[in-house]
Short mmCIF file of C-alpha atoms and ligand atoms in Angstrom, two decimals:
data_model
loop_
_atom_site.label_atom_id
_atom_site.label_comp_id
_atom_site.label_asym_id
_atom_site.label_seq_id
_atom_site.Cartn_x
_atom_site.Cartn_y
_atom_site.Cartn_z
CA MET L 864 -7.14 -0.12 -14.63
CA ALA L 865 -8.75 -3.08 -16.73
CA THR L 866 -12.22 -2.04 -17.47
CA LEU L 867 -16.11 -3.66 -17.16
CA PHE L 868 -15.78 -5.59 -20.44
CA GLU L 869 -12.28 -6.87 -19.95
CA PRO L 870 -11.54 -9.95 -18.85
CA ALA L 871 -10.45 -11.38 -16.11
CA GLN L 872 -8.63 -14.75 -15.02
CA VAL L 873 -10.11 -15.65 -11.77
CA GLY L 874 -8.50 -18.47 -9.92
CA GLN L 875 -9.43 -21.27 -12.27
CA LEU L 876 -12.46 -19.62 -13.77
CA SER L 877 -11.62 -17.38 -16.96
CA LEU L 878 -14.26 -15.13 -17.68
CA ALA L 879 -15.21 -12.58 -20.78
CA THR L 880 -15.19 -9.98 -18.18
CA ARG L 881 -15.58 -8.48 -15.11
CA VAL L 882 -19.50 -7.55 -15.15
CA VAL L 883 -20.63 -10.37 -12.42
CA MET L 884 -24.30 -11.37 -11.31
CA ALA L 885 -25.11 -11.32 -8.30
CA PRO L 886 -26.16 -14.12 -5.78
CA LEU L 887 -30.49 -14.35 -5.54
CA THR L 888 -32.75 -16.21 -3.45
CA ARG L 889 -36.10 -15.81 -5.96
CA ASN L 890 -37.96 -18.74 -3.88
CA ARG L 891 -39.11 -21.10 -7.24
CA ALA L 892 -37.72 -24.75 -6.03
CA PRO L 893 -40.34 -26.71 -4.55
CA GLY L 894 -39.58 -28.96 -2.14
CA ALA L 895 -35.99 -27.98 -2.90
CA LEU L 896 -35.83 -28.66 -6.19
CA PRO L 897 -34.12 -26.11 -9.49
CA THR L 898 -36.72 -26.45 -11.47
CA GLU L 899 -36.88 -26.16 -15.69
CA LEU L 900 -37.95 -22.22 -15.03
CA MET L 901 -34.98 -21.66 -12.86
CA ALA L 902 -32.69 -22.93 -15.70
CA THR L 903 -34.07 -20.78 -18.30
CA TYR L 904 -33.74 -18.00 -16.04
CA TYR L 905 -30.03 -18.30 -15.55
CA ALA L 906 -29.41 -19.06 -19.41
CA GLN L 907 -31.26 -15.72 -20.32
CA ARG L 908 -28.13 -13.79 -18.19
CA ALA L 909 -25.88 -16.02 -19.25
CA ASP L 910 -24.20 -15.28 -22.45
CA PRO L 911 -20.74 -13.45 -21.05
CA HIS L 912 -21.17 -10.71 -24.05
CA ASN L 913 -24.73 -9.50 -22.82
CA GLY L 914 -25.26 -11.34 -19.80
CA ALA L 915 -22.80 -11.66 -16.78
CA GLY L 916 -19.50 -12.75 -17.32
CA LEU L 917 -20.08 -14.88 -14.11
CA ILE L 918 -23.38 -16.42 -12.31
CA ILE L 919 -23.56 -16.72 -8.84
CA SER L 920 -26.39 -18.39 -8.25
CA GLU L 921 -29.30 -18.08 -5.62
CA ALA L 922 -28.38 -19.11 -2.09
CA THR L 923 -28.36 -23.15 -2.10
CA ALA L 924 -28.88 -24.81 1.41
CA ILE L 925 -26.08 -28.08 1.89
CA SER L 926 -28.85 -29.63 4.31
CA HIS L 927 -32.43 -29.68 5.10
CA GLN L 928 -31.09 -28.51 8.65
CA ALA L 929 -29.44 -25.03 6.52
CA GLN L 930 -32.96 -24.27 4.66
CA GLY L 931 -34.86 -21.41 6.31
CA TYR L 932 -36.81 -20.04 3.88
CA ALA L 933 -39.95 -21.21 1.69
CA ASP L 934 -39.08 -23.02 -1.90
CA VAL L 935 -34.86 -22.16 -1.36
CA PRO L 936 -33.12 -24.94 -3.64
CA GLY L 937 -31.37 -27.15 -2.01
CA ILE L 938 -28.11 -29.26 -3.16
CA TRP L 939 -27.76 -32.64 -0.40
CA ASN L 940 -29.08 -35.60 -2.28
CA ASP L 941 -28.68 -36.58 -5.88
CA GLU L 942 -31.98 -35.68 -7.34
CA GLN L 943 -31.17 -32.14 -6.87
CA VAL L 944 -27.75 -32.82 -8.12
CA GLN L 945 -29.69 -33.92 -11.43
CA GLY L 946 -32.09 -30.79 -11.52
CA TRP L 947 -29.29 -28.34 -10.96
CA LYS L 948 -27.98 -30.24 -13.88
CA ARG L 949 -30.13 -28.47 -16.60
CA THR L 950 -29.24 -25.15 -15.37
CA THR L 951 -24.88 -25.40 -15.41
CA GLN L 952 -25.88 -27.20 -19.03
CA GLY L 953 -27.87 -24.52 -19.49
CA VAL L 954 -25.26 -21.33 -18.76
CA HIS L 955 -22.41 -23.24 -19.85
CA ALA L 956 -24.13 -23.83 -23.63
CA VAL L 957 -24.22 -20.12 -23.72
CA GLY L 958 -20.40 -19.75 -23.82
CA GLY L 959 -21.34 -18.40 -19.43
CA LYS L 960 -20.09 -19.72 -15.96
CA ILE L 961 -21.89 -20.19 -12.77
CA VAL L 962 -20.90 -20.52 -9.62
CA LEU L 963 -22.62 -22.27 -6.78
CA GLN L 964 -23.89 -20.29 -3.56
CA LEU L 965 -23.99 -22.78 -0.50
CA TRP L 966 -25.36 -21.15 2.22
CA HIS L 967 -26.89 -22.63 5.91
CA VAL L 968 -28.78 -19.80 7.52
CA GLY L 969 -28.26 -21.22 11.41
CA ARG L 970 -31.25 -19.05 13.96
CA VAL L 971 -32.93 -17.67 10.05
CA SER L 972 -35.16 -20.06 9.84
CA HIS L 973 -38.20 -21.21 11.55
CA VAL L 974 -39.76 -24.90 12.52
CA ASP L 975 -42.11 -24.82 9.63
CA LEU L 976 -39.33 -25.97 7.11
CA GLN L 977 -37.03 -27.67 9.25
CA PRO L 978 -36.12 -31.36 9.55
CA GLY L 979 -39.31 -32.56 11.73
CA GLY L 980 -40.26 -29.44 13.05
CA GLN L 981 -37.51 -28.40 15.50
CA PRO L 982 -35.31 -25.44 16.33
CA PRO L 983 -32.98 -24.28 14.20
CA VAL L 984 -29.55 -24.13 14.76
CA ALA L 985 -27.61 -21.31 15.21
CA PRO L 986 -23.95 -20.22 17.60
CA SER L 987 -26.08 -19.57 20.88
CA ALA L 988 -29.60 -19.52 21.50
CA ILE L 989 -30.35 -16.30 21.20
CA THR L 990 -33.18 -15.53 18.41
CA ALA L 991 -33.29 -12.92 15.66
CA LYS L 992 -34.28 -10.21 15.36
CA THR L 993 -35.61 -10.64 11.51
CA LYS L 994 -38.32 -12.14 9.04
CA THR L 995 -38.48 -14.96 7.17
CA VAL L 996 -40.68 -16.35 3.92
CA LEU L 997 -43.31 -19.18 4.35
CA ILE L 998 -45.39 -19.66 1.53
CA LYS L 999 -49.20 -19.51 2.28
CA ASN L 1000 -51.47 -20.34 -0.86
CA GLY L 1001 -49.30 -19.54 -3.32
CA LEU L 1002 -48.50 -16.06 -1.72
CA ALA L 1003 -45.46 -15.58 -0.10
CA GLU L 1004 -45.67 -14.43 3.88
CA PHE L 1005 -43.26 -12.82 5.99
CA VAL L 1006 -42.60 -14.41 9.62
CA ASP L 1007 -40.68 -13.98 12.69
CA THR L 1008 -37.91 -16.37 13.33
CA SER L 1009 -37.87 -19.25 15.75
CA ALA L 1010 -35.92 -19.53 18.77
CA PRO L 1011 -32.76 -21.64 17.62
CA ARG L 1012 -30.51 -24.25 19.79
CA ALA L 1013 -27.39 -23.99 19.86
CA LEU L 1014 -25.43 -26.11 18.13
CA ALA L 1015 -23.42 -28.35 21.03
CA LEU L 1016 -19.49 -28.66 20.23
CA ASP L 1017 -19.12 -31.83 18.68
CA GLU L 1018 -22.40 -31.47 16.49
CA LEU L 1019 -19.48 -28.64 14.42
CA PRO L 1020 -17.38 -31.16 12.11
CA GLY L 1021 -20.96 -32.33 11.31
CA ILE L 1022 -21.45 -29.05 9.60
CA VAL L 1023 -17.98 -28.23 7.55
CA GLN L 1024 -19.10 -32.76 6.97
CA ASP L 1025 -22.42 -30.67 4.39
CA TYR L 1026 -20.06 -27.67 3.47
CA ARG L 1027 -17.38 -30.14 2.06
CA HIS L 1028 -20.53 -32.49 0.79
CA ALA L 1029 -22.55 -29.56 -0.38
CA ALA L 1030 -19.57 -28.57 -2.36
CA ARG L 1031 -18.99 -31.56 -3.96
CA ASN L 1032 -22.44 -31.98 -5.58
CA ALA L 1033 -21.88 -29.08 -6.96
CA ILE L 1034 -19.62 -29.45 -8.88
CA ALA L 1035 -20.83 -33.02 -10.02
CA ALA L 1036 -23.81 -30.58 -10.89
CA GLY L 1037 -22.41 -28.81 -13.42
CA PHE L 1038 -20.98 -26.16 -11.59
CA ASP L 1039 -18.07 -23.72 -12.61
CA GLY L 1040 -17.22 -23.16 -8.21
CA VAL L 1041 -18.63 -22.49 -5.45
CA GLU L 1042 -19.28 -19.91 -2.84
CA VAL L 1043 -20.07 -19.99 0.65
CA HIS L 1044 -22.12 -17.71 2.02
CA ALA L 1045 -20.95 -16.17 4.94
CA ALA L 1046 -22.48 -12.64 4.96
CA ASN L 1047 -26.18 -11.09 5.92
CA GLY L 1048 -26.29 -12.49 9.32
CA TYR L 1049 -26.81 -16.17 8.38
CA LEU L 1050 -25.28 -19.37 10.26
CA LEU L 1051 -21.61 -18.81 9.48
CA ASP L 1052 -21.76 -14.87 9.90
CA GLN L 1053 -23.82 -15.79 13.33
CA PHE L 1054 -20.26 -17.59 14.32
CA LEU L 1055 -18.20 -14.26 12.65
CA ARG L 1056 -20.30 -11.62 15.17
CA SER L 1057 -20.17 -11.14 19.33
CA GLY L 1058 -23.83 -10.36 18.69
CA SER L 1059 -24.77 -13.65 17.67
CA ASN L 1060 -22.07 -15.96 19.22
CA GLN L 1061 -21.89 -15.94 23.00
CA ARG L 1062 -20.24 -19.24 23.28
CA GLN L 1063 -17.51 -20.31 26.21
CA ASP L 1064 -15.67 -22.94 24.57
CA ALA L 1065 -12.61 -23.06 21.33
CA TYR L 1066 -16.00 -21.75 18.66
CA GLY L 1067 -16.71 -17.90 20.92
CA GLY L 1068 -15.53 -15.60 22.54
CA SER L 1069 -12.03 -14.02 20.90
CA ILE L 1070 -12.15 -13.11 17.57
CA GLU L 1071 -9.81 -16.57 16.52
CA ASN L 1072 -12.92 -18.52 17.73
CA ARG L 1073 -15.37 -16.47 16.46
CA ALA L 1074 -13.87 -17.29 12.92
CA ARG L 1075 -13.10 -21.02 13.46
CA LEU L 1076 -16.13 -22.96 11.59
CA LEU L 1077 -15.53 -20.18 8.96
CA ILE L 1078 -12.05 -20.82 8.30
CA GLU L 1079 -11.83 -24.71 9.28
CA VAL L 1080 -14.94 -24.67 6.10
CA MET L 1081 -13.01 -22.57 3.83
CA GLN L 1082 -10.22 -24.66 4.32
CA ALA L 1083 -11.86 -28.40 4.07
CA ILE L 1084 -13.62 -27.33 0.80
CA ALA L 1085 -10.67 -26.09 -0.83
CA ASP L 1086 -9.18 -29.37 0.31
CA GLU L 1087 -11.96 -30.62 -2.14
CA ILE L 1088 -12.41 -29.17 -4.71
CA GLY L 1089 -9.22 -27.08 -5.27
CA GLY L 1090 -9.21 -22.91 -3.37
CA GLY L 1091 -9.30 -21.71 -7.74
CA LYS L 1092 -13.17 -22.51 -7.57
CA VAL L 1093 -14.01 -21.02 -4.33
CA GLY L 1094 -15.43 -17.78 -3.69
CA LEU L 1095 -16.03 -16.31 0.22
CA ARG L 1096 -19.20 -14.01 0.93
CA LEU L 1097 -18.58 -11.27 3.61
CA SER L 1098 -20.72 -8.59 4.28
CA PRO L 1099 -18.45 -6.78 7.90
CA VAL L 1100 -20.89 -4.29 8.69
CA THR L 1101 -24.17 -4.49 6.95
CA PRO L 1102 -27.42 -5.02 9.44
CA ALA L 1103 -28.91 -7.75 7.81
CA ASN L 1104 -30.94 -10.24 10.07
CA ASP L 1105 -29.88 -8.91 12.67
CA ALA L 1106 -26.10 -9.17 12.73
CA VAL L 1107 -23.93 -7.03 15.02
CA ASP L 1108 -20.28 -6.90 15.69
CA ALA L 1109 -18.23 -4.72 18.33
CA LEU L 1110 -15.12 -4.30 16.10
CA PRO L 1111 -15.77 -5.70 12.62
CA GLN L 1112 -12.62 -4.16 11.83
CA PRO L 1113 -10.53 -6.43 12.95
CA LEU L 1114 -12.34 -9.62 13.07
CA PHE L 1115 -12.62 -9.31 8.51
CA THR L 1116 -8.54 -8.77 8.74
CA TYR L 1117 -7.85 -11.57 10.94
CA VAL L 1118 -10.63 -14.09 8.99
CA LEU L 1119 -8.39 -12.59 5.31
CA GLN L 1120 -5.05 -13.00 6.58
CA GLN L 1121 -6.48 -16.33 7.98
CA LEU L 1122 -8.15 -16.97 4.46
CA ALA L 1123 -4.65 -15.81 2.05
CA PRO L 1124 -3.09 -19.12 1.94
CA LEU L 1125 -5.90 -20.81 0.16
CA ARG L 1126 -5.53 -19.36 -2.65
CA LEU L 1127 -9.09 -18.65 -3.17
CA ALA L 1128 -10.44 -17.44 -6.69
CA TYR L 1129 -12.45 -14.36 -5.15
CA LEU L 1130 -13.58 -12.28 -2.55
CA HIS L 1131 -16.35 -11.10 -2.52
CA LEU L 1132 -17.23 -8.19 0.17
CA ILE L 1133 -21.38 -6.38 0.17
CA GLU L 1134 -20.19 -2.81 1.06
CA GLY L 1135 -21.97 -1.03 3.75
CA SER L 1136 -25.96 -2.71 3.96
CA THR L 1137 -27.03 -4.87 1.78
CA GLY L 1138 -29.39 -3.59 -0.29
CA GLY L 1139 -29.41 -0.30 2.01
CA PRO L 1140 -26.97 2.58 2.69
CA ARG L 1141 -23.62 2.23 1.35
CA ASP L 1142 -22.29 4.46 4.45
CA TYR L 1143 -23.43 2.03 6.80
CA GLN L 1144 -21.89 1.74 9.77
CA GLN L 1145 -21.26 -0.68 12.48
CA GLY L 1146 -18.28 -0.51 14.96
CA PRO L 1147 -16.21 2.53 16.18
CA SER L 1148 -15.70 3.90 13.41
CA ALA L 1149 -16.61 4.01 8.91
CA PHE L 1150 -15.13 0.26 7.99
CA ASP L 1151 -11.69 0.37 6.10
CA TYR L 1152 -12.68 -1.97 2.75
CA ALA L 1153 -9.20 -0.78 1.38
CA ALA L 1154 -7.13 -1.23 4.16
CA LEU L 1155 -9.28 -5.06 4.71
CA ARG L 1156 -7.89 -4.94 1.18
CA HIS L 1157 -4.89 -4.68 2.28
CA ALA L 1158 -3.69 -6.68 5.10
CA TYR L 1159 -5.12 -9.37 2.58
CA ARG L 1160 -2.33 -8.64 0.10
CA SER L 1161 0.11 -8.19 2.26
CA ALA L 1162 -0.91 -11.59 4.50
CA GLY L 1163 -0.26 -13.20 0.65
CA GLY L 1164 -3.56 -13.73 -0.44
CA THR L 1165 -3.94 -13.05 -3.86
CA ALA L 1166 -8.11 -14.08 -4.84
CA ALA L 1167 -9.84 -11.29 -7.73
CA TRP L 1168 -11.67 -8.12 -4.96
CA MET L 1169 -15.47 -8.39 -5.96
CA VAL L 1170 -17.43 -5.59 -4.44
CA ASN L 1171 -21.20 -5.01 -4.34
CA ASN L 1172 -24.42 -3.06 -3.12
CA ALA L 1173 -25.82 -0.67 -5.63
CA TYR L 1174 -23.38 -0.19 -8.09
CA ASP L 1175 -23.84 1.60 -11.06
CA ARG L 1176 -21.91 1.86 -13.94
CA ALA L 1177 -19.88 5.17 -13.25
CA LEU L 1178 -19.35 3.95 -9.11
CA ALA L 1179 -18.41 0.75 -11.41
CA ASP L 1180 -15.71 1.72 -13.67
CA SER L 1181 -14.72 4.13 -9.92
CA ALA L 1182 -14.38 0.24 -8.06
CA LEU L 1183 -12.00 -0.63 -11.15
CA ALA L 1184 -9.67 2.18 -11.05
CA ASP L 1185 -9.50 1.99 -7.02
CA GLY L 1186 -8.38 -2.20 -7.43
CA ALA L 1187 -11.18 -4.13 -7.26
CA ASP L 1188 -10.97 -6.54 -10.04
CA LEU L 1189 -14.80 -7.47 -10.18
CA VAL L 1190 -18.46 -6.03 -9.79
CA ALA L 1191 -21.31 -7.60 -8.73
CA PHE L 1192 -25.07 -6.52 -9.63
CA GLY L 1193 -27.62 -7.56 -7.79
CA ARG L 1194 -31.00 -6.23 -8.78
CA LEU L 1195 -30.28 -4.08 -11.88
CA PHE L 1196 -30.10 -8.77 -12.91
CA ILE L 1197 -33.19 -9.02 -12.01
CA ALA L 1198 -34.87 -7.16 -14.52
CA ASN L 1199 -32.30 -6.86 -16.42
CA PRO L 1200 -31.10 -10.32 -18.11
CA ASP L 1201 -28.58 -7.95 -21.15
CA LEU L 1202 -27.58 -5.46 -18.30
CA THR L 1203 -23.54 -6.43 -19.85
CA ARG L 1204 -24.79 -5.03 -23.17
CA ARG L 1205 -26.98 -2.14 -21.35
CA LEU L 1206 -23.89 -0.63 -18.95
CA ARG L 1207 -21.74 -0.89 -22.85
CA GLU L 1208 -24.00 0.88 -24.74
CA GLY L 1209 -25.58 3.67 -22.36
CA ALA L 1210 -29.01 2.09 -22.72
CA ALA L 1211 -32.24 2.28 -20.35
CA LEU L 1212 -32.42 0.02 -17.41
CA ASN L 1213 -36.07 -2.34 -16.85
CA LYS L 1214 -36.99 -1.33 -13.18
CA PRO L 1215 -37.13 -5.02 -11.46
CA ASP L 1216 -40.55 -5.42 -10.03
CA ARG L 1217 -40.28 -5.87 -5.67
CA MET L 1218 -44.17 -8.17 -5.68
CA THR L 1219 -42.63 -10.68 -7.58
CA PHE L 1220 -38.17 -11.31 -6.18
CA TYR L 1221 -39.50 -14.01 -3.89
CA GLY L 1222 -42.00 -16.76 -4.93
CA GLY L 1223 -44.69 -17.36 -7.89
CA GLY L 1224 -43.70 -18.14 -11.96
CA ALA L 1225 -43.04 -16.72 -15.17
CA LYS L 1226 -44.20 -13.40 -14.25
CA GLY L 1227 -41.22 -11.11 -12.84
CA TYR L 1228 -38.85 -13.52 -13.73
CA THR L 1229 -38.36 -14.79 -17.24
CA ASP L 1230 -40.30 -12.25 -19.37
CA TYR L 1231 -38.30 -9.23 -18.66
CA HIS L 1232 -37.23 -8.23 -21.78
CA SER L 1233 -33.56 -7.96 -23.37
CA LEU L 1234 -32.46 -4.98 -26.49
CA SER L 1235 -33.39 -6.43 -29.51
CA SER L 1236 -29.94 -6.75 -31.76
C1 FMN A 1914 -34.70 -10.56 -4.26
C2 FMN A 1914 -33.23 -11.07 -3.51
C3 FMN A 1914 -32.59 -11.78 -3.24
C4 FMN A 1914 -31.59 -11.63 -3.54
N1 FMN A 1914 -30.93 -13.18 -2.44
C5 FMN A 1914 -29.51 -12.87 -1.93
C6 FMN A 1914 -28.60 -14.82 -1.78
O1 FMN A 1914 -29.73 -15.58 -2.30
N2 FMN A 1914 -27.85 -15.08 -1.26
C7 FMN A 1914 -26.86 -13.61 -0.53
O2 FMN A 1914 -25.23 -13.38 -0.97
N3 FMN A 1914 -27.75 -12.50 -1.26
C8 FMN A 1914 -28.93 -12.42 -1.18
N4 FMN A 1914 -29.45 -10.32 -1.85
C9 FMN A 1914 -28.58 -9.68 -1.14
C10 FMN A 1914 -28.01 -8.79 -2.98
O3 FMN A 1914 -26.50 -10.23 -2.89
C11 FMN A 1914 -27.05 -7.50 -3.34
O4 FMN A 1914 -25.79 -7.79 -2.57
C12 FMN A 1914 -28.19 -6.88 -2.94
O5 FMN A 1914 -29.26 -6.69 -3.70
C13 FMN A 1914 -27.61 -5.07 -3.34
O6 FMN A 1914 -26.80 -5.78 -4.87
P1 FMN A 1914 -28.02 -5.13 -5.38
O7 FMN A 1914 -28.04 -2.75 -5.22
O8 FMN A 1914 -26.84 -4.49 -6.74
O9 FMN A 1914 -28.77 -4.95 -5.65
C14 FMN A 1914 -30.85 -10.91 -3.07
C15 FMN A 1914 -31.02 -9.16 -2.50
C16 FMN A 1914 -32.83 -9.72 -3.65
C17 FMN A 1914 -32.76 -7.67 -3.55
#
């Protein structure tokens, strides 16, 4: 059995440790442009012996339409690619690895954030019972999401193309790979789930149909940059952003069986309710993650298995003992740039300040202290 602090080969990524920084939206990219301050923040967490063996970037919009929150970064144009280079160079300068999380929010958006003030897009015209974040007078404000319109069938190839283009841009910006965000009730998750997808065409109804868009996106990105540089994030039972499915176990089993041939780098599973109870249940019985992994391995899937949600050192050790390969830590990395060192040494942990999670500047972002050496 590997320990948290041992190297791992993850597709084409050679990682120094198994400690991963989970994707964390921080709303500090006005105009969707990555900043110098963001480069500083990531570099602080990038040295793999103190910080993360792998950093997953904050969720990053693949197109203007993909945006659902104020001041989140994008990866659809050249200026954004140039902006991200500061981050990737800073991470690589200290020996770190970083992948970009590719994001389309679907219906979790607001007309104020959409091109031309248009409604957000979704599998079906069903409003999500959730909030998004606008920034007004410099302050983050939670507002209801806007009513979406259903994507037409002939628009779906364009969505796949936007993902492919964003993945190509991510590599051009110097990222070591990408993570496709299909968790937490965003567009790809909206297509997967019976609660948000009530389409009558080839992309709705049966499990096979609801999984179609995600599988097409994964295939296109793997074709573009190679499956060994691609991860996928899923949250089979989370209720985040009004995600509802009647039968998650067969749905996610089918998805992973279909993806097995792509030889992806890793699969990233949020266990339970994102940022909430790990034993949260959706569907008729408790979700069986071990059975899901077994089904994937039986189908020939080789991706590393990454787990997330409320992990501490003890829980991480037991997950590795049970066959997980990587553990992603979110909130702990906000407050502890040197989390790996602190976990290894059993040192006290800084507490994250929730008031500075979304929006603002250096306070609560780049001013958390590392242990002095
Ligand atoms: C401030 C904040 C921002 C987040 N942003 C993202 C994101 O951009 N993409 C994503 O997949 N998850 C996001 N999450 C969820 C985290 O990646 C993670 O799943 C969650 O915090 C549970 O892990 P933890 O207990 O280690 O914090 C965010 C969570 C927080 C607290």
